[in-house]
Tab-separated table of C-alpha atoms and ligand atoms in Angstrom:
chain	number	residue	atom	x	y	z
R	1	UNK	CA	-28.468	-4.380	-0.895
R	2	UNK	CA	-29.102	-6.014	-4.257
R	3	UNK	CA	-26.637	-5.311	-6.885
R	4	UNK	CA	-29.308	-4.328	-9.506
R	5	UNK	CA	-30.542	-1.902	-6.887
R	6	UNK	CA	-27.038	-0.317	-6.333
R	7	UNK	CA	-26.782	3.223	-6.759
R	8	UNK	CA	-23.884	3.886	-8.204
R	9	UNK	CA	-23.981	7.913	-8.156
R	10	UNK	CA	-24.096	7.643	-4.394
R	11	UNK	CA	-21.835	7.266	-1.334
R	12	UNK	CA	-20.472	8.243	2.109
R	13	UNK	CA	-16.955	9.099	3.135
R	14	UNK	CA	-15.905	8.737	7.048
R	15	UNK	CA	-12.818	10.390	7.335
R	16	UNK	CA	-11.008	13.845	6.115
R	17	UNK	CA	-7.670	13.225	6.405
R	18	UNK	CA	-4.927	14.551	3.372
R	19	UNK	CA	-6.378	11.014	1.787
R	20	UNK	CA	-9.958	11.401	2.568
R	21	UNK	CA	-10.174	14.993	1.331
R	22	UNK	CA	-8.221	13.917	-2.026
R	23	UNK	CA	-11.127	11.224	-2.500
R	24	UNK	CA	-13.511	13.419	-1.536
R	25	UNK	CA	-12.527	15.577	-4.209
R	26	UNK	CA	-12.383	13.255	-6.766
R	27	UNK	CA	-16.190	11.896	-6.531
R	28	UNK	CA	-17.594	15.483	-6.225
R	29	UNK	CA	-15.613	16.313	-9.368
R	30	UNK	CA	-17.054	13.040	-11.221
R	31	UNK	CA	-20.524	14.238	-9.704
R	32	UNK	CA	-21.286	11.467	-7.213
R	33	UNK	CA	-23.909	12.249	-4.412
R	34	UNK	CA	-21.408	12.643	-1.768
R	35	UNK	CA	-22.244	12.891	2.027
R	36	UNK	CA	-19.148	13.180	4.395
R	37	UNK	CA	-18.404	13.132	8.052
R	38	UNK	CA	-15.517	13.874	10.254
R	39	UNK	CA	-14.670	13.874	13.818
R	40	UNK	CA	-13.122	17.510	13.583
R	41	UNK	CA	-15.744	19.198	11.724
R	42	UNK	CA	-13.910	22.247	9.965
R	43	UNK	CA	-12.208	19.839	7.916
R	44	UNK	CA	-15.906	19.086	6.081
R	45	UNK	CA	-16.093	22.956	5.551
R	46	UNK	CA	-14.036	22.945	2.785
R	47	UNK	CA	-15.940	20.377	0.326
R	48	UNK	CA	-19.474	21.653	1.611
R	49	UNK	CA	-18.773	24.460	-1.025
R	50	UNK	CA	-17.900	21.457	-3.731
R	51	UNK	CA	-20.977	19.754	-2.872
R	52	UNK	CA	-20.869	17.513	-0.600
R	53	UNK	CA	-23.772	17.192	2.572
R	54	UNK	CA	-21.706	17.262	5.598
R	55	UNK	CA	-23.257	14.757	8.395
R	56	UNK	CA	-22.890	15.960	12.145
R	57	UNK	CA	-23.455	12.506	13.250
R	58	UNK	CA	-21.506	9.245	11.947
R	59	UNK	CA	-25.396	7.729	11.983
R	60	UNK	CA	-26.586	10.118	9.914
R	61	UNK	CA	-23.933	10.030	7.704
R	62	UNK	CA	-23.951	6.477	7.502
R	63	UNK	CA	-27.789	6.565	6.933
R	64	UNK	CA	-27.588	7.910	3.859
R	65	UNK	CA	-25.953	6.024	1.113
R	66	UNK	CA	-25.992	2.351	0.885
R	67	UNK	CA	-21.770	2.256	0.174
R	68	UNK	CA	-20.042	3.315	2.974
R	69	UNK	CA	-16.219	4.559	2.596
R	70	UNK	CA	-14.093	4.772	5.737
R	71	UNK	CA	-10.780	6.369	5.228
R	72	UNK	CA	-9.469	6.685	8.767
R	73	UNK	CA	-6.353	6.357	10.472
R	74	UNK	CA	-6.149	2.867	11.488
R	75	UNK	CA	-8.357	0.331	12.466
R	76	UNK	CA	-8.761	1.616	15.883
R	77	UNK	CA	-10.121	5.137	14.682
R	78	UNK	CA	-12.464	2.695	12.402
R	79	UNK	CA	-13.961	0.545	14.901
R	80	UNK	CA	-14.264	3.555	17.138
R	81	UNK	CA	-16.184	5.174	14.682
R	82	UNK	CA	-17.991	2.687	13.393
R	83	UNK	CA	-19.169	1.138	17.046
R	84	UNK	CA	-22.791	2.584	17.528
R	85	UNK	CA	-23.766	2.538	13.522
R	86	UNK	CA	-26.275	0.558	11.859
R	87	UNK	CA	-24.300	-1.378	9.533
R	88	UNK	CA	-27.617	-3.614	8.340
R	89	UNK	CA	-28.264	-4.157	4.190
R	90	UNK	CA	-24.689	-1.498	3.948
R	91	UNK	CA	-21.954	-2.074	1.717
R	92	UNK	CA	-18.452	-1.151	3.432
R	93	UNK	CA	-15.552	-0.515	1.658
R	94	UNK	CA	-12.616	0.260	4.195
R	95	UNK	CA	-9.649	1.974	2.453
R	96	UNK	CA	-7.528	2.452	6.358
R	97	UNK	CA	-4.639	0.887	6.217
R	98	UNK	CA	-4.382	-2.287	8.414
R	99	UNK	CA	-2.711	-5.351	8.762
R	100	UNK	CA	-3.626	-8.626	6.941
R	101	UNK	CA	-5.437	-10.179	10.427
R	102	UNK	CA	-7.037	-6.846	11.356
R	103	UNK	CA	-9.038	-6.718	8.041
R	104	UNK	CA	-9.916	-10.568	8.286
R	105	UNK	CA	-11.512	-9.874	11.465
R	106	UNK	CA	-13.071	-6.095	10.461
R	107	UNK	CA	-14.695	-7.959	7.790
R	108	UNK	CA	-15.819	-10.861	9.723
R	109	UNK	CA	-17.112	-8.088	12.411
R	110	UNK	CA	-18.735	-5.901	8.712
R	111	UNK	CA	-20.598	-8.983	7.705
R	112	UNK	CA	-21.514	-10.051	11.371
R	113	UNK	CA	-23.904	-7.106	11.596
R	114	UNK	CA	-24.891	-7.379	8.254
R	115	UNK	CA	-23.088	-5.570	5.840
R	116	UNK	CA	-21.229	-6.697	3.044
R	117	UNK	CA	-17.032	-5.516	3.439
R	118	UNK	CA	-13.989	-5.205	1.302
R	119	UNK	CA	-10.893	-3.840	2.331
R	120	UNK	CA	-8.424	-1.662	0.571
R	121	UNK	CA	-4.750	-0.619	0.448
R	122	UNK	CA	-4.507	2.634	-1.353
R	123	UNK	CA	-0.942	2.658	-3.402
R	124	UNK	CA	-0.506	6.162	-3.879
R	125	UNK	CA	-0.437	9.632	-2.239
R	126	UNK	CA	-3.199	12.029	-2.108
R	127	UNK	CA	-1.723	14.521	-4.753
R	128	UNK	CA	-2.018	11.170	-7.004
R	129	UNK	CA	-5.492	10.612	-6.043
R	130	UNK	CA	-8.109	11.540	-8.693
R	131	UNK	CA	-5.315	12.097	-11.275
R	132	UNK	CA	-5.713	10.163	-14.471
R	133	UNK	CA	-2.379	8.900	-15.824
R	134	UNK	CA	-0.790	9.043	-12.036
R	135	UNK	CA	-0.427	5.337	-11.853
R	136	UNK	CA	-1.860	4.952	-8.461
R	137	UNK	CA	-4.311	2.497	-7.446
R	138	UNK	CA	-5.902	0.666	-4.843
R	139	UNK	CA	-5.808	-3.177	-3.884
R	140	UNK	CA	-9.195	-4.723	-2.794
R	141	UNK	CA	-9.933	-8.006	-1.170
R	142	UNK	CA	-13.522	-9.208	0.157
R	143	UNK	CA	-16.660	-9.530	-0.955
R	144	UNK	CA	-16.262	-9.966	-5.142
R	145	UNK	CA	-20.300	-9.217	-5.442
R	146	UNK	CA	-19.323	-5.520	-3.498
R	147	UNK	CA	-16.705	-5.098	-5.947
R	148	UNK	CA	-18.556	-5.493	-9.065
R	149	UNK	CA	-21.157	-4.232	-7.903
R	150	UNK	CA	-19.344	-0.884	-6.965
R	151	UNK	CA	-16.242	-0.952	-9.507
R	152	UNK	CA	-17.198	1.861	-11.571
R	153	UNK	CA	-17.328	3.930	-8.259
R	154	UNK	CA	-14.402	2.846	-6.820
R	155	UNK	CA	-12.131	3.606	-10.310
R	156	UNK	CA	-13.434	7.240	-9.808
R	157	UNK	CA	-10.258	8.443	-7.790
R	158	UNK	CA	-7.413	5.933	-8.644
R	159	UNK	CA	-7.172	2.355	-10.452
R	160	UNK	CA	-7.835	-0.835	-8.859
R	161	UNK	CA	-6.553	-4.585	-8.695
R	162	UNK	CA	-9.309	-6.779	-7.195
R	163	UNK	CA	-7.373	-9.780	-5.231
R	164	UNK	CA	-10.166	-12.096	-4.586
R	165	UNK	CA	-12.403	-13.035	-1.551
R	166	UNK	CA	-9.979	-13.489	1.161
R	167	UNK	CA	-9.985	-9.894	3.030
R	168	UNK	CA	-6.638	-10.076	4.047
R	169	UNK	CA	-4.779	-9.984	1.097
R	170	UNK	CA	-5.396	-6.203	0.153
R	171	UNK	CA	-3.777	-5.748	3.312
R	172	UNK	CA	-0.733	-8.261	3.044
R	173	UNK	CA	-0.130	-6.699	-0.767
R	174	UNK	CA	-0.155	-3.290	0.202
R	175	UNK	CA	2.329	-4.331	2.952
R	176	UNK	CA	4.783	-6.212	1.429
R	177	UNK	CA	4.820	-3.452	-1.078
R	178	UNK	CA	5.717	-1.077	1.250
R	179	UNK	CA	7.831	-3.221	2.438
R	180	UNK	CA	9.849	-3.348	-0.928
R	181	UNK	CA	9.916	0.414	-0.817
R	182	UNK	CA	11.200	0.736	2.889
R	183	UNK	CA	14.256	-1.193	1.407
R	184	UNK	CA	14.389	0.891	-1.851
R	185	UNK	CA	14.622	4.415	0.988
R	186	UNK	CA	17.314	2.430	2.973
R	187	UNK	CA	19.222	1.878	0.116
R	188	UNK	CA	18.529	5.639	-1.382
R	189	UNK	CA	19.616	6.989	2.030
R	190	UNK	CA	22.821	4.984	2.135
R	191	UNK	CA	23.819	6.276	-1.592
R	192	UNK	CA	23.260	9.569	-0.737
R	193	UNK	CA	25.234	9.148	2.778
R	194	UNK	CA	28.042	7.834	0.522
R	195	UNK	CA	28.570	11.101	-1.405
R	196	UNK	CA	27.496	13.594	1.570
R	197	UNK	CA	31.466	13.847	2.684
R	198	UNK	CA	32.173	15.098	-1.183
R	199	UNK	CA	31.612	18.701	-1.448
R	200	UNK	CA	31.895	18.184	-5.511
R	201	UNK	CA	29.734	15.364	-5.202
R	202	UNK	CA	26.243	16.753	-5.900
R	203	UNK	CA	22.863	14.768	-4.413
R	204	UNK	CA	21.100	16.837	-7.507
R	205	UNK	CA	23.372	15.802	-10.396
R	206	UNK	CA	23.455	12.226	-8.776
R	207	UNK	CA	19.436	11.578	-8.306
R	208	UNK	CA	18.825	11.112	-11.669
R	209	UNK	CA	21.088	8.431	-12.118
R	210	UNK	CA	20.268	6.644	-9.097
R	211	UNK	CA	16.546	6.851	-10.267
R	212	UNK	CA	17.245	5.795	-13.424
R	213	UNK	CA	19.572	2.786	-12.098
R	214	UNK	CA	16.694	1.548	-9.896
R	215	UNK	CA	14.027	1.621	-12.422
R	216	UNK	CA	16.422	-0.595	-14.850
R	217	UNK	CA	16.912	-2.783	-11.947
R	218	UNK	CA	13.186	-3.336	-10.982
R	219	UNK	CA	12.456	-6.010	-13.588
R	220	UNK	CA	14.581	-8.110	-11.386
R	221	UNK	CA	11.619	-8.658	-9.434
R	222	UNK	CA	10.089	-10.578	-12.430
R	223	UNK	CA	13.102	-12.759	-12.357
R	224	UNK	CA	12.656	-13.729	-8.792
R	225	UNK	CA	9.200	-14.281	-9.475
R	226	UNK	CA	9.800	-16.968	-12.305
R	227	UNK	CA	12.681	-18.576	-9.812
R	228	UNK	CA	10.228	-19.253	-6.909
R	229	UNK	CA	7.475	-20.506	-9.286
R	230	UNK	CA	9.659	-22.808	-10.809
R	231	UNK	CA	12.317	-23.738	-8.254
R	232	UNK	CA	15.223	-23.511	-9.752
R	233	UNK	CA	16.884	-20.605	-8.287
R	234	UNK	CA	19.978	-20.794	-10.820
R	235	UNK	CA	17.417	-20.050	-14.044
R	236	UNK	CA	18.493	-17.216	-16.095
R	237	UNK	CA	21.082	-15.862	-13.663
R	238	UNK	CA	23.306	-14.192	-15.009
R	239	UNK	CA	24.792	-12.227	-11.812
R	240	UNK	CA	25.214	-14.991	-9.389
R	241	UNK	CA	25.556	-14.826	-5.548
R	242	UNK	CA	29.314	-15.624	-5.488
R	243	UNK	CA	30.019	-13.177	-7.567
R	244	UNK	CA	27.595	-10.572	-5.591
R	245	UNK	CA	28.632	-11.633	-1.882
R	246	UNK	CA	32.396	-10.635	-3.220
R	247	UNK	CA	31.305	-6.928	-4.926
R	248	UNK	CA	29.423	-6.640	-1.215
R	249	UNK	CA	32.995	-6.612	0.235
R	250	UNK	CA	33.625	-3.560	-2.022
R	251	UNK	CA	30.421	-1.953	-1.177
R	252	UNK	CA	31.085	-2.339	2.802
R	253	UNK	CA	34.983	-1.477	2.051
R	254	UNK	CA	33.612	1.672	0.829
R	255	UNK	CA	31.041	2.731	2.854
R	256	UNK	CA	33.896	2.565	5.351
R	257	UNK	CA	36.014	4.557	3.639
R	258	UNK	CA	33.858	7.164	3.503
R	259	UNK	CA	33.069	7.142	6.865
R	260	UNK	CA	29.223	5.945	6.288
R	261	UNK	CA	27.849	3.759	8.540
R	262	UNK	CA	27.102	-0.202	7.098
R	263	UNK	CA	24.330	-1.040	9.211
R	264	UNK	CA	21.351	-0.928	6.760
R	265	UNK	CA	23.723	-2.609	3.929
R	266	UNK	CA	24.735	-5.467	6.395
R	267	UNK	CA	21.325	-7.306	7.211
R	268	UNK	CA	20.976	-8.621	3.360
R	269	UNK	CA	24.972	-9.400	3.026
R	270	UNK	CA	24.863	-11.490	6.146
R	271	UNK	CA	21.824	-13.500	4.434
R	272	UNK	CA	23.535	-13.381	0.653
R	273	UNK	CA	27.122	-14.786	2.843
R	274	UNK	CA	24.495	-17.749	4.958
R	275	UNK	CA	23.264	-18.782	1.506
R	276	UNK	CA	26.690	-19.103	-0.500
R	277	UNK	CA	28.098	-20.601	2.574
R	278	UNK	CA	25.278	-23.644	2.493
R	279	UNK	CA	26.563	-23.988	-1.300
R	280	UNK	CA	24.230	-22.215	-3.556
R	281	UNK	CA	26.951	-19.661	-5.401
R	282	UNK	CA	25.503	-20.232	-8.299
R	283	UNK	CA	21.744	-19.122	-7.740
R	284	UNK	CA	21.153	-15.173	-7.867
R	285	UNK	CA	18.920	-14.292	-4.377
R	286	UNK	CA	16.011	-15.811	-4.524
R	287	UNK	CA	17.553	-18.007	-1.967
R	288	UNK	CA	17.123	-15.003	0.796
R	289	UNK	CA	13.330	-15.656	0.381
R	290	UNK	CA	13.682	-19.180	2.128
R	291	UNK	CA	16.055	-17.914	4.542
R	292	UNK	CA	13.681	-15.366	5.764
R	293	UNK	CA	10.711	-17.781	6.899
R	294	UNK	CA	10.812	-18.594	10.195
T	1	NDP	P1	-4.565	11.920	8.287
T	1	NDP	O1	-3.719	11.841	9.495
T	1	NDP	O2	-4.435	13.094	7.384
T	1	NDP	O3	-6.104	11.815	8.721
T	1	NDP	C1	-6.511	10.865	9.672
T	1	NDP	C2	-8.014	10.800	9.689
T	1	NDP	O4	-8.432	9.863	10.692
T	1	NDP	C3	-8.684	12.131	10.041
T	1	NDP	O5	-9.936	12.199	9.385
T	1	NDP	C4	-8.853	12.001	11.556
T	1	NDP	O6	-9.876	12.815	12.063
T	1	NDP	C5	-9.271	10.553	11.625
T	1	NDP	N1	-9.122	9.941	12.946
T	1	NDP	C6	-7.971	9.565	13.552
T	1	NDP	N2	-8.231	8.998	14.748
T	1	NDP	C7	-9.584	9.039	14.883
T	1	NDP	C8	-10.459	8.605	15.912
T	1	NDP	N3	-10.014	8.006	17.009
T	1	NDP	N4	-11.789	8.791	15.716
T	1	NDP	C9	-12.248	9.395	14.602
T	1	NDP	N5	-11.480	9.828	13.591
T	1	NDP	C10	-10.141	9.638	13.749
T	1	NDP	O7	-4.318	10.553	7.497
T	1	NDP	P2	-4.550	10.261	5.930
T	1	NDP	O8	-5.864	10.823	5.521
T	1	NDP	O9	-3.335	10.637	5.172
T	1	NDP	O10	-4.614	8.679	5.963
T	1	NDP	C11	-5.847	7.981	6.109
T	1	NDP	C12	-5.588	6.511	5.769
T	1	NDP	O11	-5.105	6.451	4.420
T	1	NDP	C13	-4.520	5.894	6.683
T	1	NDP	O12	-4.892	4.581	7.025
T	1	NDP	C14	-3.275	5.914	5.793
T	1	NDP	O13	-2.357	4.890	6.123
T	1	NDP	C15	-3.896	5.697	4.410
T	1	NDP	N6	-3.001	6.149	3.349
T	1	NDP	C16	-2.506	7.430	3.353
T	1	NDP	C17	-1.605	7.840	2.392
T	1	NDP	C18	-1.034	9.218	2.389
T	1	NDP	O14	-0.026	9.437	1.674
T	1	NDP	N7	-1.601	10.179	3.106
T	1	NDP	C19	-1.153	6.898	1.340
T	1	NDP	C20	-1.788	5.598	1.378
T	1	NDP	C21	-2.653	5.251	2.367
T	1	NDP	P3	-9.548	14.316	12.575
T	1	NDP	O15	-9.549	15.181	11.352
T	1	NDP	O16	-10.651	14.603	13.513
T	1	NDP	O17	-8.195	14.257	13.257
């Protein structure tokens, strides 16, 4: 497919899912040429009255458009899928979540029968999907002429942040971004669990503080950021990990006291007490980075 021969109006969508559906919505309502498939076939039914040509076959479907959208499960369900189907001259652009080394190799398997790949990590939820303003997006790694190429397509339902040729890094981003947020829902959990013995503690009067706290306290990510660049873990700090490993005591004397459990508060404390016990009291914790590389 040559890029000056790329039409942009339209594509096919593998996959009907809660985040297939969303983006399936979003290109009919832009008015792409949108032809879907699914392996349950009622779920097509649905967007057939929006406009969109419902494939019975996963060949047929992938037959006819030259970009091809998979939005499956995981990459099982899209090498299952994808096994029997002529992937010659196709563009692929594989928005299933995967891990870093799974979408190396699904692209090197993409471009091994002849289509060009780029891989995706969507960074929002389908109710965000197609919503202008929502803030969600979608990293993409792979092949940059793809991207350009189909850019103006792929903006249709959500933003996007290309990362550059290596296909694994939409992958590793979206990961380590969940990551960040699996530790942002331990620590919500164990706030709440804090106040649950309190019957004049309310979880509604608190959550707007709490969300407010945490978005005040993002920007420390920046400052971590700037530390690791530069190497010196001390610049700027001005809460440093002596002082922090000591307000931990309070935190883990309290949780106690309130008969909540410390174990998802404990994990980080034992690396913050490692680091100020090897001497570094005066750096904030950009020193847990280094401890956690194995
Ligand atoms: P759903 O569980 O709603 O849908 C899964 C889709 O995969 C369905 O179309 C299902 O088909 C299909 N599927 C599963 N296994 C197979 C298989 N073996 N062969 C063929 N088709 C299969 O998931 P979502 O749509 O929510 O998620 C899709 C992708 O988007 C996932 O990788 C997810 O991680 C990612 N994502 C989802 C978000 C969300 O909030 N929902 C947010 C960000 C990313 P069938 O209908 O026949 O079961």
């Amino acid at each position: 497919m040559t890029d000056n021969t790329f039409d942009k109006s339209r594509l096919t969508l593998l996959g009907l899912g809660a985040m297939g559906t969303a983006l399936a919505r979003a290109w009919l309502a832009a008015g792409h040429r949108l032809t879907v498939w699914n392996r349950t076939p009622d779920r097509a039914v649905p967007l057939a009255a929006e406009g969109a040509t419902v494939a019975v076959t996963v060949a047929e479907a992938v037959a006819a458009s030259d970009l091809v959208v998979v939005c499956l499960l995981d990459d099982a369900s899209a090498e299952e899928v994808l096994a029997e189907a002529d992937l010659t001259g196709k563009d692929l652009v594989d928005l299933t979540t995967r891990t870093p080394a799974q979408a190396r190799a699904r692209a090197g398997w993409a471009e091994g029968r002849g289509a060009r790949f780029l891989d995706g990590g969507i960074m929002a939820i389908p109710a965000a999907i197609g919503v202008p303003g929502s803030g969600g997006y979608v990293l993409y790694s792979g092949s940059r002429s793809l991207f350009d190429a189909c850019r103006g397509t792929l903006a249709v339902p959500a933003g996007t942040v290309y990362l550059g040729e290596d296909p694994g890094f939409a992958a590793l981003y979206d990961v380590a971004l969940l990551s960040a947020m699996t530790g942002m829902f331990a620590g919500v959990a164990h706030a709440f669990a804090l106040l649950r013995g309190e019957k004049d503690a309310s979880p509604k009067e608190f959550a707007p503080l709490l969300a407010d706290f945490l978005t005040a306290m993002a920007p420390y990510a920046h400052r971590v950021a700037d530390q690791l660049e530069d190497g010196d873990y001390t610049r700027g700090v001005t809460s440093n990990l002596a002082m922090m490993v000591r307000g931990n005591a309070t935190l883990l004397e309290t949780a106690e006291a309130q008969g909540v459990s410390t174990e998802l508060l404990t994990p980080f404390t034992a690396l913050m007490e490692r680091r100020l016990a090897e001497g570094y009291g005066a750096e904030g914790t950009a020193g847990v980075v280094d401890l956690l590389l194995r």
